[in-house]
C-alpha positions in Angstrom: 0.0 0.0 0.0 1.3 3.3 -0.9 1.0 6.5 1.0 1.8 9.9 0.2 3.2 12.9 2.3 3.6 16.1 0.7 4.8 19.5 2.2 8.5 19.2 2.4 11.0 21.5 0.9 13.6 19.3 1.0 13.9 15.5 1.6 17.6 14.5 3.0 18.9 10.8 2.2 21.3 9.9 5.0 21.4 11.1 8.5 25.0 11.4 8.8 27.2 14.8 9.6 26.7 16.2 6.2 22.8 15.3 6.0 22.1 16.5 9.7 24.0 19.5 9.2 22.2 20.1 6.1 18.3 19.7 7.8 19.5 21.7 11.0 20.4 24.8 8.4 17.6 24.9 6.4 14.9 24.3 9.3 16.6 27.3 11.2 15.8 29.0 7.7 12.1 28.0 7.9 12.5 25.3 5.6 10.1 22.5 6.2 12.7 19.1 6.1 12.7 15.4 6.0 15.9 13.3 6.5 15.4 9.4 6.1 17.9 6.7 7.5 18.1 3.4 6.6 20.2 2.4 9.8 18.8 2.2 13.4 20.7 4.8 14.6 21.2 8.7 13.8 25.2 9.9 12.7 26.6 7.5 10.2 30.0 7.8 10.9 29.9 10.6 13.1 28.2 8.9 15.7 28.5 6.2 19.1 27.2 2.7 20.5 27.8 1.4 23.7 29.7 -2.0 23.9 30.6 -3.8 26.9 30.2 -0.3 29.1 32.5 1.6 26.9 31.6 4.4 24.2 33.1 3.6 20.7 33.0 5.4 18.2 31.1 4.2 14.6 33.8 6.5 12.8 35.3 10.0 13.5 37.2 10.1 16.7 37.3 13.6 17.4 36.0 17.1 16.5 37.5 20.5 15.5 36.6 23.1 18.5 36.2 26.7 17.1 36.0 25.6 13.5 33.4 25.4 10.7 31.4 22.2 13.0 31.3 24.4 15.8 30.3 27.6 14.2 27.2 25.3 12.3 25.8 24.7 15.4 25.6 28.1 16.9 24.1 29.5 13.8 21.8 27.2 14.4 21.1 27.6 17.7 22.4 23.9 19.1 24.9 23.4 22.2 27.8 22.4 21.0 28.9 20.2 24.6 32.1 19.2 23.2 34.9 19.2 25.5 38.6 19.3 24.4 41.6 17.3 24.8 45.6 18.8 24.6 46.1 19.0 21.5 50.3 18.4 21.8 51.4 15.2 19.8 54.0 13.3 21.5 55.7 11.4 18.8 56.7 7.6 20.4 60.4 7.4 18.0 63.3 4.8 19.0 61.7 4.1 22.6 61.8 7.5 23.5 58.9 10.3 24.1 59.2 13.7 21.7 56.7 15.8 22.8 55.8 18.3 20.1 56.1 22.1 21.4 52.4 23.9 20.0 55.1 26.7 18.9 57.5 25.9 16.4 56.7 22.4 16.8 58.3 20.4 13.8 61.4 22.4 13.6 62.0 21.1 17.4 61.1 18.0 16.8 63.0 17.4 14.0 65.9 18.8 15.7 65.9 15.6 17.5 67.0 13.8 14.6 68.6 16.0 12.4 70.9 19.0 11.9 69.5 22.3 11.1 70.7 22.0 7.4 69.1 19.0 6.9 66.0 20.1 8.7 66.0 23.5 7.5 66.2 22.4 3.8 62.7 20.5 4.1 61.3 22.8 6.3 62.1 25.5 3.6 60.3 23.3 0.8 57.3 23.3 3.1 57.2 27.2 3.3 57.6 27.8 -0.2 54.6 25.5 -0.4 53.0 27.7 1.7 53.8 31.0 0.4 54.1 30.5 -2.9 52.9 27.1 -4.5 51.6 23.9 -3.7 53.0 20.9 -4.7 51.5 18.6 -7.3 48.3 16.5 -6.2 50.0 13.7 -9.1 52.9 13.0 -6.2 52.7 11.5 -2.8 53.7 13.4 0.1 55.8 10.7 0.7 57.6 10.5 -3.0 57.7 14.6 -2.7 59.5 15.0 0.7 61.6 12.2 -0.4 63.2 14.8 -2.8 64.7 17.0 0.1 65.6 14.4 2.4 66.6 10.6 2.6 66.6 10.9 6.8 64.1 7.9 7.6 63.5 9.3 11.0 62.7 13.0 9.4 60.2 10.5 7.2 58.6 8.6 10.3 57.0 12.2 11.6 55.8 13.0 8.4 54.2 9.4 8.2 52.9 10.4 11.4 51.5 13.5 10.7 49.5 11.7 7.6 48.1 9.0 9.6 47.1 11.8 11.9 44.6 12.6 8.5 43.8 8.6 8.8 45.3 8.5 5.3 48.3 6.2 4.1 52.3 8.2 3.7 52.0 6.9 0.1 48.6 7.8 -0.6 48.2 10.8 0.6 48.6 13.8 -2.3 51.4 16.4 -1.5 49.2 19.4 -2.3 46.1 18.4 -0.1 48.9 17.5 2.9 50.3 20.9 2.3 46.9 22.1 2.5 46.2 19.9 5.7 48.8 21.3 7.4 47.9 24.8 6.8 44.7 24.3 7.8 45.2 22.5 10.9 47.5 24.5 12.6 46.4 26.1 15.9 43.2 24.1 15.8 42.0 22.1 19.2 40.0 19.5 19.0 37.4 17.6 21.6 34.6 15.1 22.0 31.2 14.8 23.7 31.4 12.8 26.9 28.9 10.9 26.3 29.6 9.9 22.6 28.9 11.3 18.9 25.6 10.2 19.4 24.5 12.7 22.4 26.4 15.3 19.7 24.8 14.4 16.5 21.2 14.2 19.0 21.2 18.3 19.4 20.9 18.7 15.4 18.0 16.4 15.5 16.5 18.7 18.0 17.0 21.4 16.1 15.4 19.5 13.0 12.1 18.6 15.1 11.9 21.9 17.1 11.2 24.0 13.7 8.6 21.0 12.3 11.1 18.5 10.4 11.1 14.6 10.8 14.1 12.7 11.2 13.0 8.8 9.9 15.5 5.8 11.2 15.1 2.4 10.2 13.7 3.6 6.7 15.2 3.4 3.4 15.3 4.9 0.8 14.0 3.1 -3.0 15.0 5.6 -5.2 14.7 9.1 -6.0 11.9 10.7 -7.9 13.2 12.4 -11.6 11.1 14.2 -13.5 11.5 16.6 -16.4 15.6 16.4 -15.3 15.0 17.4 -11.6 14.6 15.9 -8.2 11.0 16.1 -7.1 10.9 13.8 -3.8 11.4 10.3 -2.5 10.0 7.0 -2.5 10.9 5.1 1.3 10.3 1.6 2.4 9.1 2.6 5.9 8.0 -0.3 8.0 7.3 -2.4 4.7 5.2 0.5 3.8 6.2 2.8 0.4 5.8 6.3 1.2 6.0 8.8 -1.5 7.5 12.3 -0.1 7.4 15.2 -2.6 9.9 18.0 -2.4 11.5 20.9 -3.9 14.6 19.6 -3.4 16.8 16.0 -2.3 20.1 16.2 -0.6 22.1 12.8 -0.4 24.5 11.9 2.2 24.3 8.9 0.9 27.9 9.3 -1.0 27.9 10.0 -5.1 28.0 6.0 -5.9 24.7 5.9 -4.0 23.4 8.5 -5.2 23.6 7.5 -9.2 21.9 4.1 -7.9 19.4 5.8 -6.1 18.2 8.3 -8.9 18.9 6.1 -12.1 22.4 6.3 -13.7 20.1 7.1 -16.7 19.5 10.6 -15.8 23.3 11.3 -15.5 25.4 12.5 -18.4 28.3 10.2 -19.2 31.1 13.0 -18.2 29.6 13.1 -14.6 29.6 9.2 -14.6 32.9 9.4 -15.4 33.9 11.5 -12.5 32.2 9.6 -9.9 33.4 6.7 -11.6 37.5 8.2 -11.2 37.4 10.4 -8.5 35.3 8.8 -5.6 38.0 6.1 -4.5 36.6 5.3 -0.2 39.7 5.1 2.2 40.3 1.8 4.5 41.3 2.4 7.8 41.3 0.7 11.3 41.1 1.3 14.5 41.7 -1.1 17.8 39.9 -0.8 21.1 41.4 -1.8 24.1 40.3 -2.6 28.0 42.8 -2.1 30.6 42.7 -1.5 34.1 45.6 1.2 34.3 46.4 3.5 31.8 48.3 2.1 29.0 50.0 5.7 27.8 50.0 7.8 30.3 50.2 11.3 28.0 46.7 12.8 27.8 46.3 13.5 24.1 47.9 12.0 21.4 50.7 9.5 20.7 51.9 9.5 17.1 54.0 6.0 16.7 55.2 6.2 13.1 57.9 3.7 13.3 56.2 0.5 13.0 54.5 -2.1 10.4 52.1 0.5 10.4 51.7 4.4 10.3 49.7 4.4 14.3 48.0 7.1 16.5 46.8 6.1 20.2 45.5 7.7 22.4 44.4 6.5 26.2 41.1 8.1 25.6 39.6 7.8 29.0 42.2 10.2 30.6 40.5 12.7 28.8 37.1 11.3 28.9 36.5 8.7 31.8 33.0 8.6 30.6 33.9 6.6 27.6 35.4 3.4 30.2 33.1 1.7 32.8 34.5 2.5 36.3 37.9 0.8 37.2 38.8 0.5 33.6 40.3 2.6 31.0 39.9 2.7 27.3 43.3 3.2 25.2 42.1 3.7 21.0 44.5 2.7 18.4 44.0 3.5 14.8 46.1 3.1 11.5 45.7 3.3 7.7 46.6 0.3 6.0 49.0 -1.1 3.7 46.8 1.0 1.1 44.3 3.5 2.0 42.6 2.4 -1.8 42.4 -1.3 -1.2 40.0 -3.6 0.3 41.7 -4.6 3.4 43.4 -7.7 4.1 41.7 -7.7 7.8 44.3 -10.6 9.7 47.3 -9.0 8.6 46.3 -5.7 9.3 45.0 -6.7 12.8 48.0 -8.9 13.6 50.3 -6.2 12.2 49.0 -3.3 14.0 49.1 -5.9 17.6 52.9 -6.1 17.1 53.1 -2.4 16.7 50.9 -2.3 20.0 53.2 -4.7 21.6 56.3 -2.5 20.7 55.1 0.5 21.6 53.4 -0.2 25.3 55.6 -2.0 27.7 53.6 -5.2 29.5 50.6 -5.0 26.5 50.0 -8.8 26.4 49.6 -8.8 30.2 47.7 -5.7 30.9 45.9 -5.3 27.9 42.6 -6.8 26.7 41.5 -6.1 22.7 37.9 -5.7 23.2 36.9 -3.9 20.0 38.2 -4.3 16.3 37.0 -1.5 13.8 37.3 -1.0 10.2 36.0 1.6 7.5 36.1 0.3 3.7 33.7 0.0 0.8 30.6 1.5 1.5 31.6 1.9 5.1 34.9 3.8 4.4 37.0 6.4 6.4 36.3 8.6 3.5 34.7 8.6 0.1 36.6 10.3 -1.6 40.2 12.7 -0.8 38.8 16.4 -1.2 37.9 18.2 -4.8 36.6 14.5 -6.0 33.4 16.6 -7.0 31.4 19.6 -6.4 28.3 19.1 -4.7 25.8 20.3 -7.3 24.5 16.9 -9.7 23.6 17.2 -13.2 20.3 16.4 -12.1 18.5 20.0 -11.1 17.9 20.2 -7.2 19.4 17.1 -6.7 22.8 17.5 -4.2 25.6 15.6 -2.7 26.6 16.3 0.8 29.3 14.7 3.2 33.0 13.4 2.6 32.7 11.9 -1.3 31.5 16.0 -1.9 34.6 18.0 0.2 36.1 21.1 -1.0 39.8 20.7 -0.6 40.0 21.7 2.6 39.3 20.6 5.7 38.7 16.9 6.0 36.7 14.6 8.0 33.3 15.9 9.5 34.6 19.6 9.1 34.6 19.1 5.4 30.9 17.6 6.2 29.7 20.5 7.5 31.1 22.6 4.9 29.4 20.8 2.2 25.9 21.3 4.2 26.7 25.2 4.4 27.4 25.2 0.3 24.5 23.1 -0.6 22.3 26.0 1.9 23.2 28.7 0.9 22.4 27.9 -3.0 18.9 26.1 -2.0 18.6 29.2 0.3 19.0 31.6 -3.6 17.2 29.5 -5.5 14.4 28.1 -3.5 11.8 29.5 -1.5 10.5 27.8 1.8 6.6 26.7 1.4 
């Protein structure tokens, strides 16, 4: 039996960052909004789940304070409870601790390894990529810093620094590292204490408080065409199709999903082509572990570039003890693979990134327990695509993309989320008129 719901300005495929930050904007804009999920659970991967009394994470670890995600939701009017952690890297090199100074931090740290020629030649390279010209996106940073220095240790922070992105030292393009970098410095970063979830929870407020729906559990069929534009929806709700009519239809589905959803028909073969090339998702890993005493005892990050693999961990219930069931504490470990492009070879990477563990924290196999493997590929990737894959305007009229396959060049990771939702506003907001 079909049913039909009419009235929306917009529809929204996908509640993830980029769909819930789109909804949020245009409901504070008097737009009337519908965002349909096909999962049980509101955030994608920007969001939380309670396992075993811990809080993990479904995806992003952390969350730019005083950046783009944080301005979103005061324009919109939501609490934005994220508290932060120190954002110093200590870099774990040759069983010693580097901590990074927040001032003039890689010059001191490569100091440890190098002389100031050899330091100040790359260092150099990096400011005339700053001032004047960034380098190729056709070269890794990896095959680009290897033409100013041969200095594996000089190598290991840069590897760092990448996996830092949760991209791989060879996969990573020089220009959007460059661009990275730019970006990131002086940022601070945090997390709700109670979890992505509780986070991702205050947008849906803000959806429902101006008359929106937020639908879980539903999914979407396809997406109606007609005439070359998106009018609406068709959602299996409850084994029931609903037909939802709208002015407009944002995906956060990712660009792959979105061709399916809407008919590759209605696409013209150049666009094809570029979702085709360009939208390559990321692999990446993380592993959770129980312990009942801190397993690093820095507060913030530990960059450990040296092993099998490029690794960040962090003992994140220093900063949060909300996140670990009393008594225990919850140390998160996460790498890029052999290949951030590949499907991932899951028992070598886990077994891999254990040694590196083992290395790295003295006592692991006695006072650690792995409670928690997670990894991002395919359709459930790190990212979709690295940034300037596409724009998020479609071929198809009022149909958009939103979310990481979509991201300008700069930032990454839910930052570039919400930027995409702010884009795909403000040019509904010119174009369309609320009902």
């Amino acid at each position: 039996m079909n049913t039909k719901q009419n009235g929306f300005d917009v529809a929204v495929v996908g509640a993830g960052m980029g769909g819930l930050c789109s909804a949020a904007l245009l409901a504070h804009y008097g737009y009337k909004v519908i965002v349909v999920e096909k999962l049980p659970f509101i955030g994608g991967r920007a969001s939380s789940a309670k396992y075993k009394g811990f809080t993990l994470p479904t995806g992003a670890l952390y969350v730019e304070t005083g950046g783009v995600v944080e301005k979103l939701f005061q324009e919109v009017g939501a609490p934005f409870p994220v508290r932060s952690f120190p954002m110093q890297l200590c870099f774990r090199m040759s069983g010693k601790d580097h901590l990074m100074p927040l001032k003039g931090g890689l010059r001191a740290l490569m100091s440890n390894f190098a002389d100031e020629a050899e330091a100040g030649t790359v260092l150099n390279a990096i400011r005339r990529a700053f001032s004047w010209k960034e380098p190729s996106m056709a070269i890794s940073i990896r095959d680009w810093l290897l033409q100013y220095t041969q200095n594996d240790k000089l190598l290991a922070i840069f590897r760092g620094l990448v996996n830092y992105q949760c991209v791989n030292f060879s996969d990573m393009p020089a220009g959007e590292f460059i661009r990275q970098l730019r970006f990131g410095t002086g940022a601070t970063a945090g997390a709700h204490p109670q979890g992505f979830l509780a986070l991702m929870q205050e947008l849906v407020k803000v959806i429902e408080s101006h008359g929106g729906q937020v639908w879980t559990s539903s999914r979407v069929k396809y997406i109606e065409v007609q005439d070359e534009s998106a009018r609406g929806i068709v959602v299996d709700q409850a084994g029931k199709q609903v037909e939802i009519s709208s002015k407009a239809v944002i995906s956060d589905a990712g660009p792959q999903a979105t061709l399916e959803l809407a008919g590759k028909k209605h696409f013209d073969k150049g666009y094809l082509k570029e979702v085709g090339e360009n939208v390559r998702p990321l692999s990446y890993m993380c592993i959770e572990v129980s312990s009942d005493r801190p397993l690093v005892d820095f507060p913030g990050v530990m960059v450990v570039p040296e092993g099998h693999r490029q690794m960040t961990m962090m003992c994140t219930s220093l900063a949060y003890p909300e996140y670990a069931p009393p008594g225990k504490h919850l140390l998160q470990a996460w790498a890029a693979p052999d290949s951030s492009f590949l499907p991932l070879n899951t028992k070598k990477e886990v077994d891999l990134m254990v040694q590196d563990l083992r290395d790295a924290i003295p006592n692991f196999d006695k006072d650690a327990e792995i409670l928690h493997v997670s990894y991002w590929q395919k359709d459930w990737p790190m990212y979709r695509a690295m940034p300037g894959a596409l724009t998020q305007k479609t071929p198809i009229e009022n149909l958009y993309n939103v979310g990481d396959g979509v991201a300008p060049f700069v930032p990454l990771g839910l930052p570039a989320c919400a930027e995409t939702a702010q884009i795909v506003t403000k040019d509904i907001k010119q174009r369309i008129k609320p009902a």
